[in-house]
Amino acid sequence: MRILLVEDDELVADKLVKNLISQNYAIDVAADGQAGWELVDAFTYDLILLDVNLPKLDGITLCQRLRSQGLRIPILLLTAHNSSSDKVMGLDAGADDYVTKPFDVDELLARIRALLRRGSSTSSPILEWRKLHLDPSVCQVTYNGQPIPLTPKEYGLLELFLRYSNRVFSRDLILEHLWSFEELPGEETVTAHIKGLRRKLKAAGLSEDPIETVYGIGYRLKAAEPKQPKSKSKRTKKSKQLSSDLEQQAIDTAINVWQRVQEKFTSRVAVIEQATTAMLRDDLDESLRQQAQQEAHKLAGSLGMFDFDEGSNLAQEMEQLLEAQMPLQPKQRQRLAELVAAMHQELERAINQQNPQLLKIEN
């Protein structure tokens, strides 16, 4: 879960950050209201901790602005004033809850957990999937009563899937929920943590993987109970229409996601092609070389995630050449140009082959 803390007192902020990180939350910090507004505009948050007395833009005004934009992120106010009028003002501005400074950290953490439950698909304090239990109050995961040691990110992944069991999370969305903007890694990091989580759950005795991979979209929690055989009774016209609408929604979502993926692949190849062209003209600067090398690295990981292994291999070879000592030898330059041409062909093949209307589920 990713939290934005808007607090101008460094001592208070430092203490809160340490306690929140200990509970496996990803934290971004803004020292004034305007910076907080800009972060909310740029990133996705599960909850906002908002001080009332802030420079540039006070907490009450920021809260009103967020609500006026239709943002329903849970907001917990931190106020130094204990009068009922100040509390009423904050709640009327759209805050969901408040705590008065100085506050008890354990109480604050409990209020955060309660607010996060409001937006999740379960109201129970304990998140469950069959015999797999996650207790946010002590950050513990157990299966059949036996604890499972997880890294903070593995814990965060499992909590995200359990808390929002009906949602499909793309890798980008997972990054936004579980990493702060200062430590934001590439999408391949998500895949690595998913693999680690699955491995530990299997080692703990889970015979079935609770996490489904939805190709072309991301990941979701598998239904806890096996699907019951369909009844032979006649379905009503209304239920048929509902099913059709849901199916169309899933198709539209898949198409939109796949279009964004295509754009990202294409833009990354464009940077590599630009660097290759400059290299062939003996006009490649260090900044463009580094950017192209980074894009090749990301492309190798993202293509691999979507099972485009050939494209991933091409990108890896590109990355190796772009990492090599400059200037490249004539044969190396020619090979890089060949790889770019091959990558264009591979992307065209992958785009024509991929059908987002058919969502394949990896069990």
JSON list of N, CA and C in Angstrom, two decimals, residues 226-254:
[
{"chain": "A", "resi": 226, "resn": "PRO", "atom": "N", "xyz": [-13.71, -23.00, -5.64]},
{"chain": "A", "resi": 226, "resn": "PRO", "atom": "CA", "xyz": [-13.84, -23.52, -7.00]},
{"chain": "A", "resi": 226, "resn": "PRO", "atom": "C", "xyz": [-15.20, -23.13, -7.58]},
{"chain": "A", "resi": 227, "resn": "LYS", "atom": "N", "xyz": [-15.21, -22.89, -8.90]},
{"chain": "A", "resi": 227, "resn": "LYS", "atom": "CA", "xyz": [-16.47, -22.51, -9.53]},
{"chain": "A", "resi": 227, "resn": "LYS", "atom": "C", "xyz": [-17.45, -23.68, -9.50]},
{"chain": "A", "resi": 228, "resn": "GLN", "atom": "N", "xyz": [-18.71, -23.37, -9.17]},
{"chain": "A", "resi": 228, "resn": "GLN", "atom": "CA", "xyz": [-19.75, -24.38, -9.13]},
{"chain": "A", "resi": 228, "resn": "GLN", "atom": "C", "xyz": [-20.25, -24.66, -10.55]},
{"chain": "A", "resi": 229, "resn": "PRO", "atom": "N", "xyz": [-20.65, -25.92, -10.81]},
{"chain": "A", "resi": 229, "resn": "PRO", "atom": "CA", "xyz": [-21.20, -26.22, -12.14]},
{"chain": "A", "resi": 229, "resn": "PRO", "atom": "C", "xyz": [-22.40, -25.34, -12.43]},
{"chain": "A", "resi": 230, "resn": "LYS", "atom": "N", "xyz": [-22.52, -24.92, -13.67]},
{"chain": "A", "resi": 230, "resn": "LYS", "atom": "CA", "xyz": [-23.63, -24.05, -14.04]},
{"chain": "A", "resi": 230, "resn": "LYS", "atom": "C", "xyz": [-24.95, -24.79, -13.94]},
{"chain": "A", "resi": 231, "resn": "SER", "atom": "N", "xyz": [-25.94, -24.13, -13.44]},
{"chain": "A", "resi": 231, "resn": "SER", "atom": "CA", "xyz": [-27.28, -24.71, -13.33]},
{"chain": "A", "resi": 231, "resn": "SER", "atom": "C", "xyz": [-27.89, -24.83, -14.72]},
{"chain": "A", "resi": 232, "resn": "LYS", "atom": "N", "xyz": [-28.68, -25.84, -14.92]},
{"chain": "A", "resi": 232, "resn": "LYS", "atom": "CA", "xyz": [-29.34, -26.03, -16.19]},
{"chain": "A", "resi": 232, "resn": "LYS", "atom": "C", "xyz": [-30.59, -25.19, -16.32]},
{"chain": "A", "resi": 233, "resn": "SER", "atom": "N", "xyz": [-30.95, -24.48, -15.24]},
{"chain": "A", "resi": 233, "resn": "SER", "atom": "CA", "xyz": [-32.15, -23.64, -15.28]},
{"chain": "A", "resi": 233, "resn": "SER", "atom": "C", "xyz": [-31.94, -22.52, -16.27]},
{"chain": "A", "resi": 234, "resn": "LYS", "atom": "N", "xyz": [-33.01, -22.01, -16.83]},
{"chain": "A", "resi": 234, "resn": "LYS", "atom": "CA", "xyz": [-32.92, -20.97, -17.85]},
{"chain": "A", "resi": 234, "resn": "LYS", "atom": "C", "xyz": [-32.46, -19.67, -17.23]},
{"chain": "A", "resi": 235, "resn": "ARG", "atom": "N", "xyz": [-31.59, -18.99, -17.93]},
{"chain": "A", "resi": 235, "resn": "ARG", "atom": "CA", "xyz": [-31.13, -17.69, -17.48]},
{"chain": "A", "resi": 235, "resn": "ARG", "atom": "C", "xyz": [-32.09, -16.63, -17.99]},
{"chain": "A", "resi": 236, "resn": "THR", "atom": "N", "xyz": [-32.28, -15.61, -17.19]},
{"chain": "A", "resi": 236, "resn": "THR", "atom": "CA", "xyz": [-33.17, -14.53, -17.58]},
{"chain": "A", "resi": 236, "resn": "THR", "atom": "C", "xyz": [-32.49, -13.65, -18.61]},
{"chain": "A", "resi": 237, "resn": "LYS", "atom": "N", "xyz": [-33.29, -12.87, -19.33]},
{"chain": "A", "resi": 237, "resn": "LYS", "atom": "CA", "xyz": [-32.73, -11.94, -20.31]},
{"chain": "A", "resi": 237, "resn": "LYS", "atom": "C", "xyz": [-31.83, -10.92, -19.64]},
{"chain": "A", "resi": 238, "resn": "LYS", "atom": "N", "xyz": [-32.21, -10.52, -18.40]},
{"chain": "A", "resi": 238, "resn": "LYS", "atom": "CA", "xyz": [-31.42, -9.52, -17.68]},
{"chain": "A", "resi": 238, "resn": "LYS", "atom": "C", "xyz": [-30.04, -10.05, -17.34]},
{"chain": "A", "resi": 239, "resn": "SER", "atom": "N", "xyz": [-29.96, -11.32, -16.88]},
{"chain": "A", "resi": 239, "resn": "SER", "atom": "CA", "xyz": [-28.66, -11.88, -16.52]},
{"chain": "A", "resi": 239, "resn": "SER", "atom": "C", "xyz": [-27.79, -12.07, -17.75]},
{"chain": "A", "resi": 240, "resn": "LYS", "atom": "N", "xyz": [-28.43, -12.42, -18.90]},
{"chain": "A", "resi": 240, "resn": "LYS", "atom": "CA", "xyz": [-27.67, -12.56, -20.14]},
{"chain": "A", "resi": 240, "resn": "LYS", "atom": "C", "xyz": [-27.09, -11.23, -20.57]},
{"chain": "A", "resi": 241, "resn": "GLN", "atom": "N", "xyz": [-27.90, -10.17, -20.41]},
{"chain": "A", "resi": 241, "resn": "GLN", "atom": "CA", "xyz": [-27.43, -8.85, -20.80]},
{"chain": "A", "resi": 241, "resn": "GLN", "atom": "C", "xyz": [-26.28, -8.40, -19.91]},
{"chain": "A", "resi": 242, "resn": "LEU", "atom": "N", "xyz": [-26.40, -8.71, -18.59]},
{"chain": "A", "resi": 242, "resn": "LEU", "atom": "CA", "xyz": [-25.34, -8.35, -17.65]},
{"chain": "A", "resi": 242, "resn": "LEU", "atom": "C", "xyz": [-24.04, -9.06, -18.00]},
{"chain": "A", "resi": 243, "resn": "SER", "atom": "N", "xyz": [-24.15, -10.36, -18.32]},
{"chain": "A", "resi": 243, "resn": "SER", "atom": "CA", "xyz": [-22.96, -11.11, -18.68]},
{"chain": "A", "resi": 243, "resn": "SER", "atom": "C", "xyz": [-22.32, -10.55, -19.94]},
{"chain": "A", "resi": 244, "resn": "SER", "atom": "N", "xyz": [-23.15, -10.18, -20.91]},
{"chain": "A", "resi": 244, "resn": "SER", "atom": "CA", "xyz": [-22.64, -9.61, -22.15]},
{"chain": "A", "resi": 244, "resn": "SER", "atom": "C", "xyz": [-21.94, -8.28, -21.91]},
{"chain": "A", "resi": 245, "resn": "ASP", "atom": "N", "xyz": [-22.52, -7.46, -21.02]},
{"chain": "A", "resi": 245, "resn": "ASP", "atom": "CA", "xyz": [-21.92, -6.16, -20.70]},
{"chain": "A", "resi": 245, "resn": "ASP", "atom": "C", "xyz": [-20.57, -6.34, -20.03]},
{"chain": "A", "resi": 246, "resn": "LEU", "atom": "N", "xyz": [-20.49, -7.29, -19.10]},
{"chain": "A", "resi": 246, "resn": "LEU", "atom": "CA", "xyz": [-19.23, -7.54, -18.40]},
{"chain": "A", "resi": 246, "resn": "LEU", "atom": "C", "xyz": [-18.16, -8.05, -19.36]},
{"chain": "A", "resi": 247, "resn": "GLU", "atom": "N", "xyz": [-18.59, -8.91, -20.27]},
{"chain": "A", "resi": 247, "resn": "GLU", "atom": "CA", "xyz": [-17.64, -9.44, -21.25]},
{"chain": "A", "resi": 247, "resn": "GLU", "atom": "C", "xyz": [-17.10, -8.33, -22.15]},
{"chain": "A", "resi": 248, "resn": "GLN", "atom": "N", "xyz": [-18.01, -7.42, -22.56]},
{"chain": "A", "resi": 248, "resn": "GLN", "atom": "CA", "xyz": [-17.58, -6.31, -23.40]},
{"chain": "A", "resi": 248, "resn": "GLN", "atom": "C", "xyz": [-16.64, -5.38, -22.65]},
{"chain": "A", "resi": 249, "resn": "GLN", "atom": "N", "xyz": [-16.93, -5.18, -21.35]},
{"chain": "A", "resi": 249, "resn": "GLN", "atom": "CA", "xyz": [-16.05, -4.36, -20.51]},
{"chain": "A", "resi": 249, "resn": "GLN", "atom": "C", "xyz": [-14.65, -4.95, -20.46]},
{"chain": "A", "resi": 250, "resn": "ALA", "atom": "N", "xyz": [-14.57, -6.26, -20.27]},
{"chain": "A", "resi": 250, "resn": "ALA", "atom": "CA", "xyz": [-13.26, -6.93, -20.20]},
{"chain": "A", "resi": 250, "resn": "ALA", "atom": "C", "xyz": [-12.52, -6.79, -21.52]},
{"chain": "A", "resi": 251, "resn": "ILE", "atom": "N", "xyz": [-13.25, -6.91, -22.63]},
{"chain": "A", "resi": 251, "resn": "ILE", "atom": "CA", "xyz": [-12.62, -6.79, -23.95]},
{"chain": "A", "resi": 251, "resn": "ILE", "atom": "C", "xyz": [-12.09, -5.37, -24.15]},
{"chain": "A", "resi": 252, "resn": "ASP", "atom": "N", "xyz": [-12.92, -4.38, -23.80]},
{"chain": "A", "resi": 252, "resn": "ASP", "atom": "CA", "xyz": [-12.51, -2.98, -23.97]},
{"chain": "A", "resi": 252, "resn": "ASP", "atom": "C", "xyz": [-11.28, -2.67, -23.13]},
{"chain": "A", "resi": 253, "resn": "THR", "atom": "N", "xyz": [-11.28, -3.18, -21.88]},
{"chain": "A", "resi": 253, "resn": "THR", "atom": "CA", "xyz": [-10.13, -2.95, -21.00]},
{"chain": "A", "resi": 253, "resn": "THR", "atom": "C", "xyz": [-8.87, -3.57, -21.58]},
{"chain": "A", "resi": 254, "resn": "ALA", "atom": "N", "xyz": [-8.98, -4.79, -22.07]},
{"chain": "A", "resi": 254, "resn": "ALA", "atom": "CA", "xyz": [-7.83, -5.48, -22.64]},
{"chain": "A", "resi": 254, "resn": "ALA", "atom": "C", "xyz": [-7.28, -4.73, -23.85]}
]
